[in-house]
Amino acid sequence: MGVAGCGKSTVAARLATALGCALIEGDDFHLPQSQHKMRHGIALDDADRWPWLDRLGVLLAESPGGAVLSCSALKRRYRERLRAAVPALQTVFIDIGPEEARARVAARPAHLFPPSLVASQFEALEPPLGEPGVLRVDAMQPRAVQGEAILRWLGHAAPQPLMETPP
């Protein structure tokens, strides 16, 4: 989890491959009206996010063998909603600064999330530090370092090479 541009989709995809489990890309499950709002630079509110989070919780709970979810989960109550569906949920917080996040989002012009919304993500962000089952990783670390730290935290040996391909 983390703000737009932190690298959560890239890290999640590589982690799912390393763990041999399903990947759930949260952006794929936004309601059409939410996608429309984001494409037009309108920040989502809680009412936009509740059905999305509920759907993601169902997908996680119904994933045989587990899954890796890429999801902003910016607020504690969003993470609590996901934990209600999957009580043993473990969260990786990919921490990034506002300037770097905006630069990364600006570098992907075809994405539904415009750079103008990055500030709203930081305004909504309630870092999960201190919550149970949370690991913080630095978005500025190489993807391989992030992946190895996550796998160690989960109690898995890192296959070689892990997450070495560029994003």
Coordinates of C-alpha atoms in Angstrom, one line a residue:
M1 CA 0.0 0.0 0.0
G2 CA 1.0 3.6 -0.5
V3 CA 0.3 6.7 -2.5
A4 CA 0.3 6.8 -6.3
G5 CA 3.8 6.5 -7.7
C6 CA 5.3 4.6 -4.8
G7 CA 5.8 1.4 -6.9
K8 CA 3.2 -0.8 -5.3
S9 CA 2.0 -2.3 -8.6
T10 CA 5.5 -3.2 -9.7
V11 CA 6.5 -4.6 -6.3
A12 CA 3.2 -6.5 -5.9
A13 CA 3.5 -8.1 -9.3
R14 CA 7.0 -9.3 -8.7
L15 CA 6.1 -10.4 -5.1
A16 CA 3.2 -12.5 -6.4
T17 CA 5.5 -14.1 -8.9
A18 CA 8.1 -14.9 -6.3
L19 CA 5.4 -16.3 -3.9
G20 CA 3.6 -18.2 -6.7
C21 CA 0.3 -16.7 -5.8
A22 CA -2.4 -14.5 -7.4
L23 CA -2.0 -10.8 -8.0
I24 CA -4.9 -8.5 -7.4
E25 CA -4.3 -5.1 -9.0
G26 CA -6.5 -2.7 -7.1
D27 CA -6.7 -0.2 -9.9
D28 CA -8.5 -2.8 -12.1
F29 CA -11.4 -2.9 -9.7
H30 CA -12.3 0.8 -9.3
L31 CA -15.9 1.5 -10.4
P32 CA -16.3 3.2 -13.8
Q33 CA -17.5 6.5 -12.1
S34 CA -14.4 6.5 -9.9
Q35 CA -12.1 5.9 -12.9
H36 CA -13.9 8.8 -14.6
K37 CA -13.4 11.1 -11.6
M38 CA -9.7 10.3 -11.4
R39 CA -9.1 10.7 -15.1
H40 CA -10.6 14.2 -14.7
G41 CA -8.5 15.1 -11.7
I42 CA -11.2 14.7 -9.1
A43 CA -10.0 13.0 -5.9
L44 CA -12.0 10.0 -4.6
D45 CA -13.7 10.2 -1.3
D46 CA -14.7 7.5 1.2
A47 CA -18.1 6.9 -0.6
D48 CA -16.1 6.2 -3.8
R49 CA -13.7 3.9 -2.0
W50 CA -16.1 1.7 0.1
P51 CA -17.5 -0.5 -2.7
W52 CA -14.0 -0.8 -4.1
L53 CA -12.5 -1.9 -0.8
D54 CA -15.3 -4.3 -0.2
R55 CA -14.7 -5.9 -3.6
L56 CA -11.0 -6.2 -2.9
G57 CA -11.7 -7.7 0.4
V58 CA -13.9 -10.4 -1.2
L59 CA -11.3 -11.1 -3.8
L60 CA -8.6 -11.5 -1.2
A61 CA -10.7 -13.7 1.0
E62 CA -11.7 -15.9 -1.9
S63 CA -8.1 -16.4 -3.2
P64 CA -7.1 -20.0 -2.7
G65 CA -3.5 -20.1 -1.6
G66 CA -3.4 -16.4 -0.8
A67 CA -2.9 -13.3 -3.0
V68 CA -0.9 -10.1 -3.2
L69 CA -3.0 -7.0 -3.4
S70 CA -1.8 -3.7 -4.8
C71 CA -4.0 -1.0 -3.2
S72 CA -3.5 2.5 -1.9
A73 CA -5.3 1.8 1.4
L74 CA -4.4 5.3 2.5
K75 CA -6.5 5.5 5.7
R76 CA -6.5 3.3 8.7
R77 CA -10.3 2.7 8.3
Y78 CA -9.6 1.4 4.7
R79 CA -7.0 -1.1 6.0
E80 CA -9.4 -2.1 8.8
R81 CA -12.1 -2.8 6.2
L82 CA -9.7 -5.1 4.3
R83 CA -8.7 -6.7 7.6
A84 CA -12.3 -7.4 8.4
A85 CA -12.4 -9.5 5.2
V86 CA -9.0 -11.1 5.8
P87 CA -8.0 -10.9 9.5
A88 CA -4.5 -12.2 9.0
L89 CA -3.8 -9.5 6.3
Q90 CA -0.2 -8.3 6.2
T91 CA 0.6 -4.9 4.9
V92 CA 3.6 -3.5 3.2
F93 CA 3.8 0.3 3.3
I94 CA 5.9 1.6 0.4
D95 CA 7.0 5.0 1.7
I96 CA 7.8 7.8 -0.7
G97 CA 8.1 11.5 -0.6
P98 CA 5.6 13.9 -2.4
E99 CA 8.1 15.2 -4.9
E100 CA 9.3 11.8 -6.0
A101 CA 5.7 10.4 -6.2
R102 CA 4.6 13.3 -8.4
A103 CA 7.6 12.8 -10.7
R104 CA 6.9 9.1 -11.1
V105 CA 3.2 9.7 -11.7
A106 CA 4.1 12.4 -14.3
A107 CA 6.3 9.9 -16.1
R108 CA 3.4 7.6 -16.8
P109 CA 1.0 9.8 -18.9
A110 CA -1.3 6.9 -20.0
H111 CA -2.2 6.0 -16.4
L112 CA -5.7 6.9 -15.2
F113 CA -4.3 8.8 -12.2
P114 CA -2.9 12.3 -13.1
P115 CA -0.1 14.0 -11.3
S116 CA -2.5 16.7 -10.1
L117 CA -4.0 14.2 -7.6
V118 CA -0.8 13.2 -5.9
A119 CA -1.1 15.9 -3.3
S120 CA -4.6 14.7 -2.3
Q121 CA -3.1 11.2 -1.7
F122 CA -0.7 12.7 0.8
E123 CA -3.5 14.7 2.4
A124 CA -5.4 11.5 3.0
L125 CA -2.5 9.3 3.9
E126 CA -2.5 7.9 7.4
P127 CA 0.8 6.0 7.6
P128 CA 0.2 2.5 9.1
L129 CA 3.3 2.6 11.3
G130 CA 2.4 1.0 14.6
E131 CA -0.5 -1.0 13.2
P132 CA -0.2 -4.8 13.5
G133 CA 1.2 -6.8 10.6
V134 CA 2.9 -3.8 8.8
L135 CA 6.3 -3.6 7.2
R136 CA 7.6 -0.2 5.9
V137 CA 9.9 -0.2 2.9
D138 CA 11.6 2.8 1.4
A139 CA 10.4 3.4 -2.2
M140 CA 13.8 4.8 -3.1
Q141 CA 15.5 1.5 -2.4
P142 CA 16.1 -0.8 -5.4
R143 CA 13.1 -3.1 -6.2
A144 CA 15.3 -6.1 -5.4
V145 CA 16.1 -4.8 -2.0
Q146 CA 12.5 -4.1 -1.3
G147 CA 11.4 -7.5 -2.5
E148 CA 14.0 -9.3 -0.4
A149 CA 13.1 -7.4 2.7
I150 CA 9.4 -8.3 2.1
L151 CA 10.1 -12.0 1.5
R152 CA 12.3 -12.1 4.7
W153 CA 9.5 -10.4 6.7
L154 CA 7.0 -13.0 5.4
G155 CA 9.4 -15.8 6.2
H156 CA 10.2 -16.8 2.7
A157 CA 13.6 -17.4 1.1
A158 CA 14.3 -15.2 -1.8
P159 CA 14.7 -17.0 -5.1
Q160 CA 17.7 -15.9 -7.2
P161 CA 17.5 -13.4 -8.8
L162 CA 14.6 -11.7 -7.2
M163 CA 13.0 -8.7 -8.8
E164 CA 16.1 -7.8 -10.8
T165 CA 14.3 -6.7 -13.9
P166 CA 13.8 -3.0 -14.3
P167 CA 10.3 -1.6 -13.6

